[in-house]
CSV table of C-alpha atoms in Angstrom, one decimal:
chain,number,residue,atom,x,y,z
X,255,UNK,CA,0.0,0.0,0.0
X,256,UNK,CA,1.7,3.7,-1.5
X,257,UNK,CA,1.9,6.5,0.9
X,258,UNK,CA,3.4,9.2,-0.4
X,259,UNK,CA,7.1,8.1,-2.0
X,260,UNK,CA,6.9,5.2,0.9
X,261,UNK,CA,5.8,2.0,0.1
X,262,UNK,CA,4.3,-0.4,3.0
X,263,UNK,CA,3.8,-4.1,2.5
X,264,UNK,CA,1.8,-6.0,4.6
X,265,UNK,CA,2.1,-9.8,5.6
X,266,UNK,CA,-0.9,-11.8,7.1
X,267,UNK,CA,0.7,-13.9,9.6
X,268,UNK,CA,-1.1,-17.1,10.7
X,269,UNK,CA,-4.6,-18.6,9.2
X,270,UNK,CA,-5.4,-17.3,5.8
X,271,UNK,CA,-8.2,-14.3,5.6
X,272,UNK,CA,-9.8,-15.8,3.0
X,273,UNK,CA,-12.8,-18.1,3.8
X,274,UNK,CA,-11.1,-20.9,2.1
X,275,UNK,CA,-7.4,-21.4,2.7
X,276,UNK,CA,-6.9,-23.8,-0.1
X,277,UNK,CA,-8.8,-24.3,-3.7
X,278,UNK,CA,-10.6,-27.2,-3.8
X,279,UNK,CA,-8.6,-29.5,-6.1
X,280,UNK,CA,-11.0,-32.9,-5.7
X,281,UNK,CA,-14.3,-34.1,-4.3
X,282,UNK,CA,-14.3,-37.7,-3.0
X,283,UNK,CA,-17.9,-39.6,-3.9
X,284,UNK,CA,-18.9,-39.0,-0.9
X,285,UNK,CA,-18.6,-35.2,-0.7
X,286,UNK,CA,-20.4,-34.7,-4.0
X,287,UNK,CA,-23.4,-36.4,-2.9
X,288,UNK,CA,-23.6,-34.8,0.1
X,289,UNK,CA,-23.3,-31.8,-2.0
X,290,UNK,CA,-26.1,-32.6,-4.8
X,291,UNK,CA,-28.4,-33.7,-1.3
X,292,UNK,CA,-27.7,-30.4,0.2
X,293,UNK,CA,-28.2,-28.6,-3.4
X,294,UNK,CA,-31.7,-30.5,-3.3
X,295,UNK,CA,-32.8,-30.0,0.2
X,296,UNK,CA,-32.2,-25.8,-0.3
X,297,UNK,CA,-33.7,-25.7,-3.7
X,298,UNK,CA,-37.4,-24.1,-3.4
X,299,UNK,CA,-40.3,-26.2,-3.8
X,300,UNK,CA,-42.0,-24.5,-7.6
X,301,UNK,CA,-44.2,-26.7,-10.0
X,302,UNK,CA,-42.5,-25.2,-12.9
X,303,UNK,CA,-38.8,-26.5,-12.1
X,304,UNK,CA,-38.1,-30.1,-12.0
X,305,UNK,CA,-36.5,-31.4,-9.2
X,306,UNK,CA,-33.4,-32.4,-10.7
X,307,UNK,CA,-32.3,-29.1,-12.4
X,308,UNK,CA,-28.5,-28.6,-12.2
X,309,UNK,CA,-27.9,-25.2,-14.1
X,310,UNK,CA,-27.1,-22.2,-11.8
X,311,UNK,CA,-28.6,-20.0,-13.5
X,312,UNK,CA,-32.1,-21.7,-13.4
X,313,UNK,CA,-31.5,-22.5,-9.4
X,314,UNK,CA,-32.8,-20.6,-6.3
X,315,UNK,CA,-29.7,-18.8,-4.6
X,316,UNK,CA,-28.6,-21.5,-2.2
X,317,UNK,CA,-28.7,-24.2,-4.8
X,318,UNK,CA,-27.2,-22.2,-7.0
X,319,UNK,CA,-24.5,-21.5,-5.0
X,320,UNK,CA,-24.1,-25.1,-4.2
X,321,UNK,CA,-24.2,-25.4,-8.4
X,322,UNK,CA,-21.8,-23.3,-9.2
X,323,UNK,CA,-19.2,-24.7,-6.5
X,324,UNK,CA,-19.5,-28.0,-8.0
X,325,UNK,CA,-19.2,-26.7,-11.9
X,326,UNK,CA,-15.9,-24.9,-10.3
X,327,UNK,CA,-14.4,-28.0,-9.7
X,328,UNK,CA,-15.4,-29.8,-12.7
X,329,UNK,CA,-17.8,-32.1,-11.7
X,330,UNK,CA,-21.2,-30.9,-12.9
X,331,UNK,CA,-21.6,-33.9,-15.4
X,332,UNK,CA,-21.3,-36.3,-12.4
X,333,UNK,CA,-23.1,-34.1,-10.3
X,334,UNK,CA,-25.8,-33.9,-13.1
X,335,UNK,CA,-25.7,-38.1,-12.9
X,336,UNK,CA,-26.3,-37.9,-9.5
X,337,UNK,CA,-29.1,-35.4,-9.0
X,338,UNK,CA,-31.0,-37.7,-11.9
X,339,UNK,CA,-30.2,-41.4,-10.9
X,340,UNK,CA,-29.2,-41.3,-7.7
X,341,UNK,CA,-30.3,-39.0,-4.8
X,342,UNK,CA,-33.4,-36.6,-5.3
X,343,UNK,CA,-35.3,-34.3,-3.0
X,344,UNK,CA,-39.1,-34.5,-3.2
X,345,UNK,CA,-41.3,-31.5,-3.0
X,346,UNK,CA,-42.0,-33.1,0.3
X,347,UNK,CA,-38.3,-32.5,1.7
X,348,UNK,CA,-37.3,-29.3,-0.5
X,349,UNK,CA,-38.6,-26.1,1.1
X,350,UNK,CA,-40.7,-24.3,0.4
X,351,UNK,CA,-39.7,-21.3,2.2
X,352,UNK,CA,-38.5,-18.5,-0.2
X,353,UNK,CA,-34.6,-18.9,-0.3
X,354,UNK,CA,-33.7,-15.9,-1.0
X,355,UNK,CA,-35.3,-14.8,2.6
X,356,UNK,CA,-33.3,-18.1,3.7
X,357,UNK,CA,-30.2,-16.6,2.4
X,358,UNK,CA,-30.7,-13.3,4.0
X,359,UNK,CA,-31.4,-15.1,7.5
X,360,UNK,CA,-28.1,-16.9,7.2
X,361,UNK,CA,-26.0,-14.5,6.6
X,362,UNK,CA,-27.6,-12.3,8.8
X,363,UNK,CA,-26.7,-14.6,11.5
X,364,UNK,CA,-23.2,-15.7,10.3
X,365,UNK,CA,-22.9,-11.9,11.5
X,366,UNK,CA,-24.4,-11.0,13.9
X,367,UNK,CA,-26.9,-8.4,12.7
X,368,UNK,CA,-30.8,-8.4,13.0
X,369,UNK,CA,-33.5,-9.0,10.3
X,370,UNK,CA,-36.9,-7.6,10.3
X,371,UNK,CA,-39.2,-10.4,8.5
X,372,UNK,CA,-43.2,-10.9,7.9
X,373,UNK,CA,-44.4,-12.9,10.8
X,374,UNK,CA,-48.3,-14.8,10.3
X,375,UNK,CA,-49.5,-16.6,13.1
X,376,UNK,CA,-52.5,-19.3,12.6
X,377,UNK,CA,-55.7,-16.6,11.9
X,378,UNK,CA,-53.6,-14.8,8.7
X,379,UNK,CA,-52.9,-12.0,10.4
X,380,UNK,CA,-49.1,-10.7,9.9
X,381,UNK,CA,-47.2,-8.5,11.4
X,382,UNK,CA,-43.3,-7.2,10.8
X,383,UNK,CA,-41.0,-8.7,13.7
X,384,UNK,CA,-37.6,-6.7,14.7
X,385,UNK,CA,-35.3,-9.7,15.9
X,386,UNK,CA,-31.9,-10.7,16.1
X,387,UNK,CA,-31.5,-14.3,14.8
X,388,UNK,CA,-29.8,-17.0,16.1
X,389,UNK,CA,-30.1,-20.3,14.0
X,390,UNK,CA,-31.7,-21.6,11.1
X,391,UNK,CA,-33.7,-24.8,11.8
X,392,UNK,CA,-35.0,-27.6,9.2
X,393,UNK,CA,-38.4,-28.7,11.2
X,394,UNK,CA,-40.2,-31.7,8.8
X,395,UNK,CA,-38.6,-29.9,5.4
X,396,UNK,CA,-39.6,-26.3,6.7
X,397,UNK,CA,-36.9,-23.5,7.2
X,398,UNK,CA,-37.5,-21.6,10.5
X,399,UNK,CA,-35.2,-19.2,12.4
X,400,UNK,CA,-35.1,-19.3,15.7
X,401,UNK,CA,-34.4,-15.2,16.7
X,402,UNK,CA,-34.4,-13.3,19.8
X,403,UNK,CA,-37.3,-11.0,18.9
X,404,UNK,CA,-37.9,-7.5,20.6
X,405,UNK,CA,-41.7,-7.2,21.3
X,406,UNK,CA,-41.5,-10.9,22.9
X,407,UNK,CA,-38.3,-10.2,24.6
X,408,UNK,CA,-37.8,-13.7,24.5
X,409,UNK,CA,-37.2,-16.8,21.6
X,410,UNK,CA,-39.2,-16.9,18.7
X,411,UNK,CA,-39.5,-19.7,16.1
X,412,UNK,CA,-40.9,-18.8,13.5
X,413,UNK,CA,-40.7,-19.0,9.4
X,414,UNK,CA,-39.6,-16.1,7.4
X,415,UNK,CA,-41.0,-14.2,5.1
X,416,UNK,CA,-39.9,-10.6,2.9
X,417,UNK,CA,-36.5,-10.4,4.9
X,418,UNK,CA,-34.6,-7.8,5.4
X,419,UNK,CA,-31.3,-7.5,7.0
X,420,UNK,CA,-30.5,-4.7,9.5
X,421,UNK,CA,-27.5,-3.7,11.5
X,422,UNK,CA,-29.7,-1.7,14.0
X,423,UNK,CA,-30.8,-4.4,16.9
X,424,UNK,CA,-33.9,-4.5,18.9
X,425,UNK,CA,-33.9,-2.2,22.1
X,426,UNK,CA,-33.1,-4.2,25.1
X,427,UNK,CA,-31.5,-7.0,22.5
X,428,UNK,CA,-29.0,-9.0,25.1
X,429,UNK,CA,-25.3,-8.5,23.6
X,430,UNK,CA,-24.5,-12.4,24.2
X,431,UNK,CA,-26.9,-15.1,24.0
X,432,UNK,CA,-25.2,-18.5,25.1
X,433,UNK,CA,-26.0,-21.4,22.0
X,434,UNK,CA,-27.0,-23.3,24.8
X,435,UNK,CA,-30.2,-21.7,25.7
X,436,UNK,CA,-30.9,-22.2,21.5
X,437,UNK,CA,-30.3,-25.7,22.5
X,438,UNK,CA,-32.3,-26.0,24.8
X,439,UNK,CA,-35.1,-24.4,23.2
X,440,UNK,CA,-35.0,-26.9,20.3
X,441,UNK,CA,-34.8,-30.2,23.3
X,442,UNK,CA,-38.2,-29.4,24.8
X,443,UNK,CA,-39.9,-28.4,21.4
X,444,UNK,CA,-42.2,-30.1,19.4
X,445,UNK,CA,-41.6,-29.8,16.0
X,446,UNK,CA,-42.0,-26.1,15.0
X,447,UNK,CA,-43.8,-24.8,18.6
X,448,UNK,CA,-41.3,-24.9,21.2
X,449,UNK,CA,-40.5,-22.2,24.7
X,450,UNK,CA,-37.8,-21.6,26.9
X,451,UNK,CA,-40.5,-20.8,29.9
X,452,UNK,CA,-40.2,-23.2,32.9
X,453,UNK,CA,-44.3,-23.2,32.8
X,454,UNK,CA,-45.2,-24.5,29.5
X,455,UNK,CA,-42.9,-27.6,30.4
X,456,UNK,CA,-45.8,-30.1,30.0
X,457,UNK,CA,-45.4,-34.1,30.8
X,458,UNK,CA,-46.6,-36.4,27.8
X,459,UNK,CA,-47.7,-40.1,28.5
X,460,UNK,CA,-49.1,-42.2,25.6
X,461,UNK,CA,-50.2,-45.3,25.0
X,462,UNK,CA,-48.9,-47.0,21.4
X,463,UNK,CA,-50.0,-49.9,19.2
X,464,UNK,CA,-47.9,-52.2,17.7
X,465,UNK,CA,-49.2,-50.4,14.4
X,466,UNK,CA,-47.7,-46.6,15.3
X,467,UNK,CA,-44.6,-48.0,17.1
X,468,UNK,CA,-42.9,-48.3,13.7
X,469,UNK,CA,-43.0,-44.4,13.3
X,470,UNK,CA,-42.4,-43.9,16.7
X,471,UNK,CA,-39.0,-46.2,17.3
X,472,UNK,CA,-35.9,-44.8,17.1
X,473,UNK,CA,-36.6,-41.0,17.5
X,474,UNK,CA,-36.6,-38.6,20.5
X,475,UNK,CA,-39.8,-37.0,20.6
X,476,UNK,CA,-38.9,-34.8,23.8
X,477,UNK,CA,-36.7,-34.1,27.2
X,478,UNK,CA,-36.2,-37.3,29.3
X,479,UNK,CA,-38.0,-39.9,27.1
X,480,UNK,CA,-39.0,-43.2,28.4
X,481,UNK,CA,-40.4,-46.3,27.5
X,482,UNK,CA,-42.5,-49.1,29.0
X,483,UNK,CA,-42.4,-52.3,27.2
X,484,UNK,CA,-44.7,-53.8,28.9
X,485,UNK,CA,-47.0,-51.6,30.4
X,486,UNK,CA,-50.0,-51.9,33.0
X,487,UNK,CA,-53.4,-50.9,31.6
X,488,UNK,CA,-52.9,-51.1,28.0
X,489,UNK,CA,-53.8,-53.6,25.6
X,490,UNK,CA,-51.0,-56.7,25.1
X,491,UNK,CA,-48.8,-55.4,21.9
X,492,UNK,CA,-49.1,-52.0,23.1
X,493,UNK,CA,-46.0,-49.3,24.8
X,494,UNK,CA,-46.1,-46.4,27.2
X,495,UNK,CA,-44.2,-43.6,25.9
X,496,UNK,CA,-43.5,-40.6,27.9
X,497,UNK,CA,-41.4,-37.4,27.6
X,498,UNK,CA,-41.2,-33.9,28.0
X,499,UNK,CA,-42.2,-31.0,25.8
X,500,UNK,CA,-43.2,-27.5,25.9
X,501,UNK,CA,-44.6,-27.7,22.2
X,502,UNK,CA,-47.7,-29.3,23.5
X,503,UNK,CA,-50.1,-27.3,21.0
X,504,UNK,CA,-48.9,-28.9,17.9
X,505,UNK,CA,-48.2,-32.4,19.7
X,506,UNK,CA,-51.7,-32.3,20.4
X,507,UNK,CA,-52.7,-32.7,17.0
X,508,UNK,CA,-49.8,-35.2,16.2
X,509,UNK,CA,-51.5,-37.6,18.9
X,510,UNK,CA,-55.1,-36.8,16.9
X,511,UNK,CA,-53.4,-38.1,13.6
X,512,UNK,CA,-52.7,-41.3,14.8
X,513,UNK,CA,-56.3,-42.0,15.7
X,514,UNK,CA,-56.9,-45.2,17.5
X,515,UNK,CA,-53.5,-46.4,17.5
X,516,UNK,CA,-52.6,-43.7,20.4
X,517,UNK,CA,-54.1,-43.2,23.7
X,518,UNK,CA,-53.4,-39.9,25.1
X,519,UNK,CA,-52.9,-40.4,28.9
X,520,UNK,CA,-51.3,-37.7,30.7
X,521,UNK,CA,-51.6,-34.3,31.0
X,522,UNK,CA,-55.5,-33.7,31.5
X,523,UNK,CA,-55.3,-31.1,29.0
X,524,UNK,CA,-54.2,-33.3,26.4
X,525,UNK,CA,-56.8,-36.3,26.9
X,526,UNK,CA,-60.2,-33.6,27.4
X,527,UNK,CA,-58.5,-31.9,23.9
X,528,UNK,CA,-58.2,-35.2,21.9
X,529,UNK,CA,-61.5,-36.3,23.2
X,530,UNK,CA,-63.4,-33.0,22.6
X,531,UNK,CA,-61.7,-33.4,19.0
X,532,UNK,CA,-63.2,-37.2,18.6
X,533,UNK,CA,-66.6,-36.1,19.7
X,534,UNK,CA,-67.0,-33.7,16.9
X,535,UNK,CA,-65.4,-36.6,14.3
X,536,UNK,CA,-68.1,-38.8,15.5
X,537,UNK,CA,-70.3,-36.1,15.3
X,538,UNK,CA,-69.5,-35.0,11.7
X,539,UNK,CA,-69.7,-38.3,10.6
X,540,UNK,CA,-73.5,-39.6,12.4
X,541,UNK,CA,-74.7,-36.3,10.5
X,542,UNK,CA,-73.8,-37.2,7.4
């Protein structure tokens, strides 16, 4: 750098400032399936694409991104084979959150600034949310950010929608927020709904059939799961499950959906709801 008749030079001692120290020379199999996956998973859901398109120009900005990476190293006719034979995402796993508001939320994050975003809760009515975000979540192929918003004061998680970023933050916005409190946030929730308040920690106990167990097995549905193989008062065959949550709106209906093969047994809130809800499906259907 010139100043004046004096030249300086400078020297960057230690780790490279770039964001990649060294071009990427190969990709093992491995790596570029996990890339053409990733590519498929960020891709946004629309009729008119097929699910397979590998061109960057015709991607979203987050596949494309992922496209262009792999057509840097050379690889996009393998990639191509892949994304066609091999490993697609169905409009059932891709997104269908806009990416571009994805992209924004990222990177947003990746620095530490704040967003403001459209916000629509379950009657249609929206409402622009000032929050600091602190981690994009995939909840059954949705994108939702989970962001420390201002009128709450507290977590939100929530999706996004017409994002903007902004380097101005929230007033009262704490300057640190420990990952672990995100963590914790996304152990006691239930899919999407989810609270770091000590009173909406609710105790779930169900009854399963043989026929739900195999969508049951094998997953954590909550904090301090357990599981009675052999349980008193249920039907031979059948499991007690039981766990913690503090997303028990929306497991409320994820009980419902599995109809008679669940029997909702603890908290009294949860059994009166499902029954109320079986009423009116008995109802509905004598009236018919």
């Amino acid at each position: 750098k010139a100043h004046g008749k004096h030249r300086v030079t400078y020297r960057w001692l230690g780790h490279s400032p770039y964001l990649l120290e060294k071009p990427i020379s190969w990709l093992t199999e491995e790596e570029l399936i996990s890339l053409v996956a990733a590519r498929g998973f960020l891709r946004d859901v629309d009729p008119a694409k097929a699910p397979t398109v590998t061109n960057p120009e015709d991607c979203d900005i987050l596949a494309g991104a992922i496209s262009r990476l792999v057509n840097r190293a050379g690889v996009q006719d393998a990639a191509e084979l892949l994304a066609r034979r091999v490993v697609t995402v169905s409009r059932f796993g891709a997104a269908p959150t806009k990416c571009l508001a994805l992209a924004h939320t990222l990177a947003a994050t990746a620095v530490a600034e704040a967003i403001e975003f459209d916000y629509e809760n379950l009657q249609g009515l929206r409402r622009r949310i000032h929050a600091v975000p602190q981690r994009c979540v995939l909840i059954k192929g949705e994108w939702y950010v989970i962001a420390w918003a201002g009128g709450l004061k507290n977590f939100r998680l929530s999706r996004m929608d017409k994002v903007q970023r902004t380097r101005q933050h929230p007033e009262q916005a704490p300057a640190y927020i420990s990952a672990s409190e995100v963590d914790a946030l996304l152990e006691t929730g239930f899919y999407a709904t989810g609270s770091t308040k000590p009173k909406d920690r609710t105790r779930i106990q169900l009854g399963i059939a043989p026929q739900a167990w195999p969508h049951i097995r094998d997953r954590r549905w909550g904090e301090n799961q357990t599981i009675e193989d052999e349980p008193k008062g249920l039907p031979e065959g059948w499991r007690r499950l039981s766990f913690t949550t503090t997303g028990l709106a929306e497991c409320q209906h994820w009980v419902l959906a599995m109809g008679a093969n669940a029997r909702a047994e603890k908290p009294k809130a949860l059994v009166e709801w499902v029954c109320e809800q079986a009423r009116a499906m008995v109802e509905a259907c004598e009236g018919r």
